[in-house]
XYZ file of C-alpha atoms in Angstrom:
568
model
C 107.123 -109.037 67.972
C 103.908 -110.530 66.582
C 103.762 -112.941 69.526
C 104.056 -110.043 71.951
C 101.286 -108.147 70.116
C 99.018 -111.214 70.164
C 99.758 -111.702 73.860
C 98.997 -108.040 74.554
C 95.652 -108.262 72.702
C 94.810 -111.448 74.595
C 95.539 -109.791 77.918
C 93.427 -106.754 76.982
C 90.507 -108.982 75.976
C 90.910 -111.014 79.156
C 90.929 -107.845 81.248
C 87.835 -106.539 79.446
C 86.043 -109.846 80.011
C 86.938 -109.739 83.696
C 85.665 -106.163 83.971
C 82.416 -107.068 82.223
C 82.030 -110.087 84.503
C 82.596 -107.909 87.561
C 80.022 -105.419 86.273
C 77.463 -108.182 85.801
C 78.228 -109.682 89.209
C 78.067 -106.323 90.986
C 74.641 -105.664 89.489
C 73.254 -108.946 90.759
C 69.853 -110.420 90.046
C 66.542 -108.570 90.003
C 63.471 -109.806 91.875
C 59.883 -108.552 91.852
C 57.271 -108.809 94.598
C 53.745 -107.486 95.049
C 52.476 -106.557 98.516
C 48.706 -106.350 98.891
C 47.962 -104.537 102.154
C 44.479 -105.542 103.280
C 42.465 -106.623 106.287
C 42.172 -110.352 106.999
C 40.428 -112.543 109.572
C 42.469 -114.717 111.936
C 41.337 -117.299 114.474
C 41.367 -115.852 118.023
C 42.069 -112.395 116.551
C 39.910 -109.598 115.206
C 40.322 -108.433 111.636
C 43.792 -107.024 111.201
C 45.914 -105.418 108.526
C 48.182 -107.875 106.698
C 50.330 -108.219 103.603
C 48.951 -110.810 101.179
C 46.690 -112.149 103.921
C 49.448 -113.695 106.064
C 50.770 -113.052 109.584
C 53.734 -112.798 109.716
C 54.167 -111.632 106.120
C 56.010 -113.336 103.303
C 59.790 -113.819 103.325
C 61.860 -111.870 100.799
C 64.915 -113.792 99.563
C 67.873 -112.426 97.633
C 71.626 -112.706 97.248
C 74.070 -110.015 98.257
C 74.248 -107.564 95.364
C 70.693 -108.245 94.161
C 67.975 -105.658 93.629
C 64.372 -106.173 94.694
C 61.351 -104.201 93.504
C 58.277 -104.315 95.744
C 55.031 -102.790 94.519
C 52.884 -102.030 97.578
C 49.137 -101.817 96.898
C 47.310 -100.263 99.846
C 43.795 -101.739 100.058
C 43.493 -100.976 103.779
C 41.815 -98.083 105.537
C 44.968 -96.357 106.806
C 47.986 -94.677 105.253
C 50.966 -97.007 105.051
C 54.681 -97.099 104.286
C 57.138 -100.025 104.350
C 60.653 -99.815 105.792
C 63.442 -102.247 104.858
C 65.013 -102.534 108.275
C 68.764 -103.062 108.068
C 69.078 -102.332 104.330
C 71.467 -99.450 103.736
C 70.617 -98.374 100.139
C 74.261 -97.287 99.911
C 75.357 -94.287 97.830
C 72.217 -94.239 95.734
C 70.548 -90.837 96.162
C 67.642 -91.870 93.935
C 67.067 -94.895 96.189
C 66.851 -92.791 99.357
C 63.152 -92.330 98.595
C 62.659 -96.073 99.170
C 63.731 -96.242 102.827
C 60.139 -96.101 104.012
C 59.586 -93.922 107.125
C 56.550 -91.735 106.584
C 57.150 -87.994 106.342
C 60.897 -88.558 106.502
C 61.790 -90.033 103.096
C 58.301 -90.208 101.612
C 54.681 -89.276 102.121
C 52.561 -92.295 103.069
C 50.794 -94.524 100.554
C 47.147 -93.569 100.821
C 44.313 -96.134 100.681
C 43.593 -97.328 97.111
C 47.064 -96.177 96.013
C 50.350 -97.943 95.329
C 54.064 -97.240 95.423
C 57.027 -99.265 94.141
C 60.106 -99.554 96.341
C 63.583 -100.300 94.994
C 65.730 -102.181 97.497
C 69.423 -102.769 96.798
C 71.316 -105.286 98.914
C 74.879 -103.973 98.947
C 76.887 -105.244 101.927
C 74.123 -106.970 103.910
C 74.436 -110.711 104.508
C 72.230 -112.644 106.866
C 68.799 -111.755 108.200
C 67.167 -108.339 108.104
C 63.443 -107.606 107.910
C 60.688 -105.401 106.537
C 57.849 -103.730 108.410
C 55.275 -100.976 108.165
C 56.541 -97.596 109.286
C 53.248 -95.865 109.970
C 51.940 -95.604 113.531
C 51.285 -99.082 115.011
C 50.618 -100.944 111.762
C 54.039 -102.571 112.237
C 52.364 -104.911 114.755
C 50.874 -107.030 111.978
C 52.637 -105.871 108.809
C 56.127 -107.356 108.904
C 58.251 -110.190 107.604
C 61.811 -111.469 107.288
C 64.382 -110.757 104.582
C 67.021 -113.415 103.906
C 70.155 -112.098 102.185
C 72.385 -114.984 101.104
C 76.103 -114.650 100.313
C 76.905 -113.728 96.711
C 76.243 -116.571 94.311
C 79.282 -118.810 94.165
C 80.350 -118.042 97.732
C 79.371 -119.585 101.063
C 78.838 -118.760 104.711
C 81.921 -118.005 106.863
C 80.865 -120.909 109.096
C 80.023 -124.575 108.432
C 76.887 -124.657 106.314
C 73.713 -125.728 108.128
C 71.626 -128.709 107.054
C 68.448 -126.615 107.080
C 67.258 -123.084 107.803
C 64.150 -121.769 109.550
C 62.604 -118.326 110.064
C 61.508 -117.555 113.651
C 59.551 -114.302 113.993
C 58.545 -113.051 117.444
C 55.487 -110.795 117.297
C 52.877 -109.026 119.409
C 49.277 -110.269 119.567
C 46.349 -107.915 120.115
C 42.667 -108.832 120.278
C 41.715 -105.258 119.411
C 42.473 -103.197 116.326
C 45.997 -101.898 116.976
C 45.235 -98.593 115.280
C 42.313 -98.048 117.666
C 44.687 -98.681 120.575
C 47.205 -96.233 119.114
C 44.637 -93.513 118.458
C 43.166 -93.953 121.944
C 46.600 -93.461 123.510
C 47.191 -90.368 121.379
C 43.843 -88.870 122.398
C 44.223 -89.516 126.127
C 47.968 -88.951 126.398
C 48.236 -92.060 128.568
C 49.909 -95.461 128.427
C 48.884 -97.558 125.407
C 47.224 -100.922 126.055
C 49.611 -103.846 126.497
C 49.564 -106.720 124.019
C 47.401 -109.735 124.867
C 50.125 -112.228 123.977
C 53.397 -112.788 122.157
C 53.693 -115.178 119.228
C 56.257 -117.383 117.530
C 55.543 -117.433 113.790
C 52.015 -116.196 114.426
C 51.079 -118.612 117.249
C 51.021 -117.758 120.993
C 51.885 -121.277 122.175
C 50.875 -123.750 124.861
C 51.075 -121.372 127.829
C 48.267 -119.159 126.508
C 44.588 -120.243 126.523
C 43.110 -121.910 123.433
C 46.426 -122.179 121.580
C 47.563 -125.773 122.152
C 46.360 -127.147 118.828
C 48.075 -124.418 116.800
C 51.399 -124.038 118.631
C 54.273 -123.521 116.200
C 56.271 -126.740 115.767
C 59.708 -127.139 114.167
C 60.323 -130.786 113.136
C 64.019 -131.675 113.386
C 66.171 -134.745 112.957
C 68.793 -135.900 115.388
C 72.382 -134.988 114.490
C 71.647 -132.076 112.169
C 72.455 -128.360 112.418
C 69.755 -125.767 111.828
C 70.243 -122.068 111.108
C 67.511 -120.141 112.938
C 66.897 -116.670 111.558
C 65.265 -114.898 114.512
C 63.465 -111.532 114.247
C 62.109 -109.529 117.186
C 59.080 -107.862 115.585
C 57.467 -107.195 118.999
C 56.159 -103.645 119.313
C 57.371 -102.702 122.776
C 59.446 -105.294 124.591
C 62.988 -106.575 124.604
C 62.916 -110.378 124.712
C 64.908 -113.251 126.144
C 64.823 -116.379 123.941
C 66.013 -119.900 124.704
C 65.563 -123.527 123.590
C 65.360 -126.170 126.321
C 68.523 -128.268 126.755
C 70.130 -126.854 123.581
C 72.952 -124.382 123.123
C 72.717 -121.655 120.509
C 75.716 -120.469 118.485
C 75.347 -116.868 117.329
C 76.921 -116.301 113.893
C 75.278 -113.048 112.811
C 73.136 -110.113 113.839
C 71.451 -107.302 111.905
C 72.690 -108.539 108.525
C 76.370 -108.839 109.511
C 78.459 -111.790 110.694
C 79.803 -112.155 114.219
C 82.461 -114.246 115.844
C 80.705 -117.473 116.912
C 79.346 -117.205 120.453
C 77.945 -120.232 122.257
C 75.156 -119.376 124.672
C 72.058 -120.913 126.245
C 69.921 -117.784 125.750
C 69.845 -114.650 123.636
C 68.396 -111.171 124.181
C 66.875 -109.208 121.310
C 65.685 -105.611 121.345
C 62.658 -104.668 119.198
C 63.817 -104.613 115.594
C 66.928 -106.724 116.149
C 67.669 -109.881 114.166
C 70.000 -112.774 114.967
C 71.303 -115.767 113.064
C 71.952 -118.700 115.382
C 72.986 -122.306 114.813
C 71.243 -125.064 116.737
C 72.540 -128.637 116.672
C 70.052 -131.378 117.548
C 72.311 -133.451 119.803
C 70.109 -133.998 122.848
C 68.048 -136.952 124.025
C 65.251 -137.302 121.471
C 61.922 -135.885 122.616
C 60.075 -132.558 122.366
C 61.593 -129.329 123.660
C 60.117 -125.876 124.083
C 61.623 -122.805 122.505
C 60.390 -119.868 124.564
C 60.526 -116.072 124.671
C 59.548 -113.658 127.436
C 59.913 -109.963 128.199
C 63.064 -108.351 129.522
C 61.930 -105.278 131.451
C 64.030 -102.895 133.517
C 61.573 -100.068 134.208
C 58.670 -99.693 136.669
C 56.248 -99.364 133.730
C 53.592 -102.056 133.134
C 54.583 -104.938 130.868
C 53.186 -108.162 129.434
C 54.002 -111.133 131.694
C 53.263 -113.930 129.231
C 55.705 -116.398 127.663
C 55.318 -117.523 124.063
C 56.414 -121.037 123.134
C 57.076 -123.207 120.119
C 58.087 -126.861 120.014
C 61.347 -128.362 118.759
C 60.169 -131.835 117.773
C 62.617 -134.647 117.076
C 61.089 -136.740 114.275
C 63.609 -139.536 113.583
C 64.357 -140.483 117.178
C 62.534 -143.818 117.051
C 65.086 -145.035 114.524
C 68.170 -143.714 116.307
C 70.628 -145.732 118.436
C 69.350 -144.760 121.887
C 68.487 -146.705 124.985
C 65.055 -148.253 125.493
C 64.215 -145.505 128.012
C 65.057 -142.767 125.509
C 63.255 -144.609 122.719
C 60.085 -144.922 124.814
C 60.183 -141.264 125.899
C 60.646 -140.041 122.352
C 57.775 -142.013 120.911
C 55.378 -141.044 123.703
C 53.369 -138.214 122.158
C 51.724 -137.481 125.513
C 55.030 -136.530 127.129
C 55.136 -132.771 127.763
C 57.973 -130.793 126.123
C 60.794 -129.698 128.399
C 60.860 -125.980 129.263
C 64.155 -124.025 129.033
C 65.486 -123.537 132.553
C 68.131 -121.175 131.160
C 65.559 -118.564 130.064
C 66.355 -115.490 132.219
C 63.727 -113.870 134.410
C 61.876 -110.734 133.352
C 64.033 -108.281 135.280
C 67.445 -109.919 134.868
C 69.373 -106.793 133.847
C 72.732 -108.504 134.366
C 71.811 -111.249 131.872
C 70.809 -108.663 129.250
C 73.954 -106.541 129.634
C 76.285 -109.551 129.813
C 74.856 -110.950 126.609
C 75.209 -107.662 124.716
C 78.808 -107.247 125.820
C 79.736 -110.662 124.386
C 78.880 -109.745 120.783
C 81.853 -109.235 118.457
C 82.206 -108.573 114.720
C 83.697 -111.375 112.656
C 86.412 -108.926 111.494
C 88.089 -111.390 109.129
C 90.031 -110.889 105.900
C 86.912 -111.712 103.895
C 84.675 -109.581 106.130
C 86.817 -106.650 107.313
C 85.570 -103.825 109.488
C 86.476 -100.149 109.531
C 85.884 -98.618 112.943
C 86.440 -94.822 112.915
C 89.346 -94.027 115.243
C 89.374 -90.241 114.941
C 85.987 -88.603 115.428
C 84.836 -85.493 113.535
C 81.448 -85.104 115.236
C 80.466 -86.300 118.688
C 76.856 -86.106 119.850
C 75.889 -86.857 123.433
C 72.168 -87.532 123.424
C 69.964 -88.009 126.479
C 67.037 -90.415 126.066
C 64.194 -89.659 128.491
C 60.553 -90.407 129.138
C 59.099 -86.940 129.599
C 55.888 -84.885 129.582
C 54.330 -82.311 127.297
C 52.046 -79.662 128.831
C 48.632 -80.042 127.201
C 45.683 -78.625 129.157
C 43.084 -80.816 127.464
C 44.766 -84.177 128.176
C 45.615 -86.266 131.207
C 48.610 -88.536 131.562
C 47.683 -90.289 134.772
C 50.817 -89.008 136.503
C 50.215 -85.271 136.334
C 46.864 -83.875 135.285
C 47.165 -81.659 132.231
C 50.401 -83.219 130.980
C 50.702 -85.694 128.118
C 53.113 -88.623 128.161
C 55.986 -87.998 125.783
C 59.708 -88.565 125.530
C 62.688 -86.725 124.197
C 66.223 -86.741 122.879
C 68.245 -83.911 124.388
C 64.946 -82.693 125.841
C 63.326 -82.285 122.403
C 60.211 -84.275 121.497
C 59.735 -84.816 117.783
C 56.943 -83.083 115.867
C 55.903 -84.921 112.712
C 56.117 -82.653 109.632
C 53.346 -82.414 107.055
C 55.752 -82.904 104.128
C 58.495 -85.516 103.890
C 61.791 -84.054 105.129
C 63.772 -85.549 102.229
C 61.339 -84.042 99.754
C 61.515 -80.628 101.404
C 65.329 -80.750 101.405
C 65.449 -81.857 97.783
C 63.118 -79.036 96.754
C 64.827 -76.429 98.973
C 61.731 -76.048 101.168
C 63.445 -76.977 104.422
C 63.023 -73.594 106.102
C 59.285 -74.258 106.241
C 59.482 -77.904 107.346
C 62.408 -78.424 109.729
C 65.374 -76.728 111.334
C 68.946 -78.005 111.330
C 69.761 -77.065 114.910
C 69.464 -80.363 116.759
C 71.978 -79.889 119.603
C 75.163 -81.917 120.061
C 74.675 -81.876 123.831
C 71.774 -81.840 126.309
C 70.560 -78.311 127.115
C 71.981 -78.648 130.631
C 74.111 -81.141 132.506
C 72.834 -82.954 135.593
C 73.147 -86.307 137.292
C 71.274 -88.089 134.498
C 70.774 -91.377 136.339
C 70.290 -89.999 139.847
C 67.237 -90.390 142.054
C 64.716 -87.692 142.976
C 65.501 -85.504 139.971
C 63.724 -82.118 139.761
C 60.284 -82.309 138.169
C 61.265 -79.487 135.801
C 63.459 -81.987 133.932
C 60.336 -83.945 132.989
C 59.001 -81.214 130.691
C 60.270 -81.393 127.100
C 60.210 -78.875 124.298
C 58.965 -79.763 120.822
C 60.454 -79.380 117.383
C 61.238 -80.880 113.993
C 64.997 -80.648 114.253
C 67.735 -82.454 112.333
C 71.487 -82.725 112.620
C 73.469 -82.087 109.439
C 76.773 -83.920 108.977
C 79.143 -83.669 106.049
C 79.813 -86.571 103.739
C 82.487 -88.971 105.054
C 82.536 -87.506 108.559
C 83.336 -89.921 111.387
C 80.413 -89.667 113.811
C 80.110 -90.828 117.406
C 76.768 -90.813 119.220
C 76.592 -91.511 122.941
C 73.054 -92.386 124.028
C 72.652 -91.481 127.689
C 69.651 -92.973 129.468
C 68.107 -90.874 132.224
C 66.001 -91.432 135.332
C 63.800 -88.404 134.673
C 60.421 -88.887 136.330
C 61.750 -91.982 138.084
C 61.029 -94.071 134.975
C 64.470 -95.010 133.683
C 64.156 -97.753 131.072
C 66.032 -99.764 128.479
C 65.735 -97.886 125.168
C 66.054 -99.737 121.820
C 67.649 -97.322 119.344
C 67.768 -97.788 115.560
C 69.624 -95.880 112.827
C 68.287 -95.858 109.262
C 70.664 -96.199 106.323
C 73.578 -97.565 108.333
C 74.965 -100.310 110.418
C 77.152 -98.853 113.143
C 79.759 -100.108 115.584
C 78.697 -100.496 119.196
C 82.035 -99.503 120.718
C 80.976 -99.202 124.347
C 78.113 -99.785 126.754
C 77.816 -99.258 130.502
C 75.779 -98.258 133.519
C 75.544 -94.836 135.147
C 76.572 -91.538 133.608
C 78.917 -91.575 130.607
C 82.331 -90.102 131.416
C 83.839 -88.529 128.290
C 87.337 -88.716 129.778
C 87.535 -92.265 131.131
C 84.917 -94.391 129.335
C 86.394 -94.023 125.807
C 89.606 -95.619 127.094
C 87.687 -98.883 127.389
C 86.004 -98.731 123.970
C 86.306 -101.819 121.781
C 87.809 -100.490 118.538
C 89.117 -103.874 117.360
C 86.014 -106.004 116.746
C 82.865 -104.226 118.038
C 79.530 -105.624 116.823
C 78.327 -104.109 113.553
C 74.601 -103.591 114.102
C 71.713 -101.251 113.317
C 69.684 -101.641 116.530
C 70.872 -101.582 120.142
C 69.401 -101.412 123.624
C 70.578 -98.536 125.818
C 70.608 -99.954 129.376
C 68.319 -98.539 132.030
C 70.170 -95.617 133.656
C 73.143 -96.390 131.457
C 74.698 -95.442 128.150
C 75.764 -96.850 124.790
C 78.307 -95.394 122.358
C 78.194 -96.011 118.601
C 80.434 -94.964 115.727
C 79.916 -94.819 111.968
C 81.148 -92.936 108.916
C 78.590 -90.771 107.090
C 79.049 -92.237 103.624
C 75.382 -92.790 102.760
C 73.859 -89.480 101.573
C 70.265 -88.815 102.479
C 68.168 -88.861 105.639
C 69.201 -91.248 108.411
C 66.743 -91.365 111.301
C 67.762 -92.164 114.853
C 64.841 -93.187 117.020
C 63.508 -95.536 119.681
C 62.045 -98.606 117.984
C 59.810 -99.552 120.892
C 56.361 -98.397 119.824
C 55.587 -97.341 123.371
C 58.476 -94.912 123.019
C 57.874 -94.234 119.320
C 54.408 -93.112 120.342
C 56.061 -90.764 122.791
C 58.975 -89.738 120.654
C 57.858 -90.019 117.092
C 61.060 -90.198 115.054
C 63.015 -88.139 117.455
C 66.110 -87.203 115.526
C 67.024 -86.971 111.880
C 70.394 -86.610 110.211
C 71.556 -86.425 106.646
C 74.832 -86.150 104.814
C 75.243 -82.751 103.273
C 76.598 -83.945 99.933
C 74.918 -86.194 97.387
């Protein structure tokens, strides 16, 4: 009897120890960062707004389950907020204030003020990123976030020998806020960027950049994990490395089934984790990125480059010819012949359709099968009648855009704050429609000009906690300017269950949805004159914005659509 009692006490103590250990592990580590937002001078650039004087900004590193506090000190001349793109802040109502979009979850940080964000990494693993969420300041205020597997665990793929951050950014010679304000005042197209950059450098194909081109030294026979972020303001990008395959293992902070490819396509705001093995003849190779464009709108035609530089090739067992080529520093790097052309829509759509969730025992997925709320949402470039402005297409109309023919009006008080304080009747309305106001051939040609005029409003969609939600983004050809639209959802990753061209058919298209292993992402590109269907479960109370991440369209749309779970 005494032995049984001793055994029982031992088991109770063991169970308590295990519970305490689990509690400690679930809490994770705590990290502290300070962001000093200030103007800085850069060679070949004007003064620009930066964080801690660097472009791109510093890399945040944490393990899954960790908490990070970032105190943002605004020493610039503009209001600022910081968004933690791809971080869910799950089931923490008090943390909803830290998501970052101005006038949605917080009022902006005014000059000479500061605000401390609390960021909790719950289920994210891989690469996400942070960026300003105020007007166009995102162009220069951004950086990567690396979320490692929980301490004591490893990647669900063979561990790389080394890792490298690759951030693709826009380069402007003018103050980006001046460009933004000019576009707002005139109602016209904003100025295009002067260049793209890889880790802050335009590369050899732009003037006056040869001596500062980004270079990644590598050794033959090793595997490198490239954490790639598309921080470009307006353009989707193709990316490739000459003569090397890329193996995709993750996107938007979630793992994927390994996909071997010779190029990738990233929408603005999207991140990808790719493995690169240095198994080619030793010499220098270009990594390169250029625009993918599907609309008739103007776009930047440049190509940014970096150099993959083999460093140990002169001591490797290669032929004399290879040895001589490798050690010849005057030999030009090879350019990737697999980099798709600007308007290769088939390459973009084919790539997106290949992505699959890992969907393993260790990393399960939960795709909603039965939908509680379906929203069909048209995404259009439209016009707003404004007598004092000119758009260049129709005098007296201002360039805009809309979701379900509604163009967003920025409130003067943060929506989350107004909801929390029961002030919502004065700030927003909860009547965002589940369907477009009228049905038409969304992707047809020669559409009536009346479809180009949008209404305005600060409207949200309310969904109940734990509802299964499906949103179908339907691109349109209104105004003859159908385009690829990058769409992002705050507070969630979602499952991209279907994507296609033409008008979405609610009877036939769902039969072809991938409900087994769809990619689990937070940013997607809706094809030009096509559609994309996503699903998620509303288990993260608070405000979850849906909007076009392209700043050309964000300028038009603002933050077009808000949603929040009804229960805290």
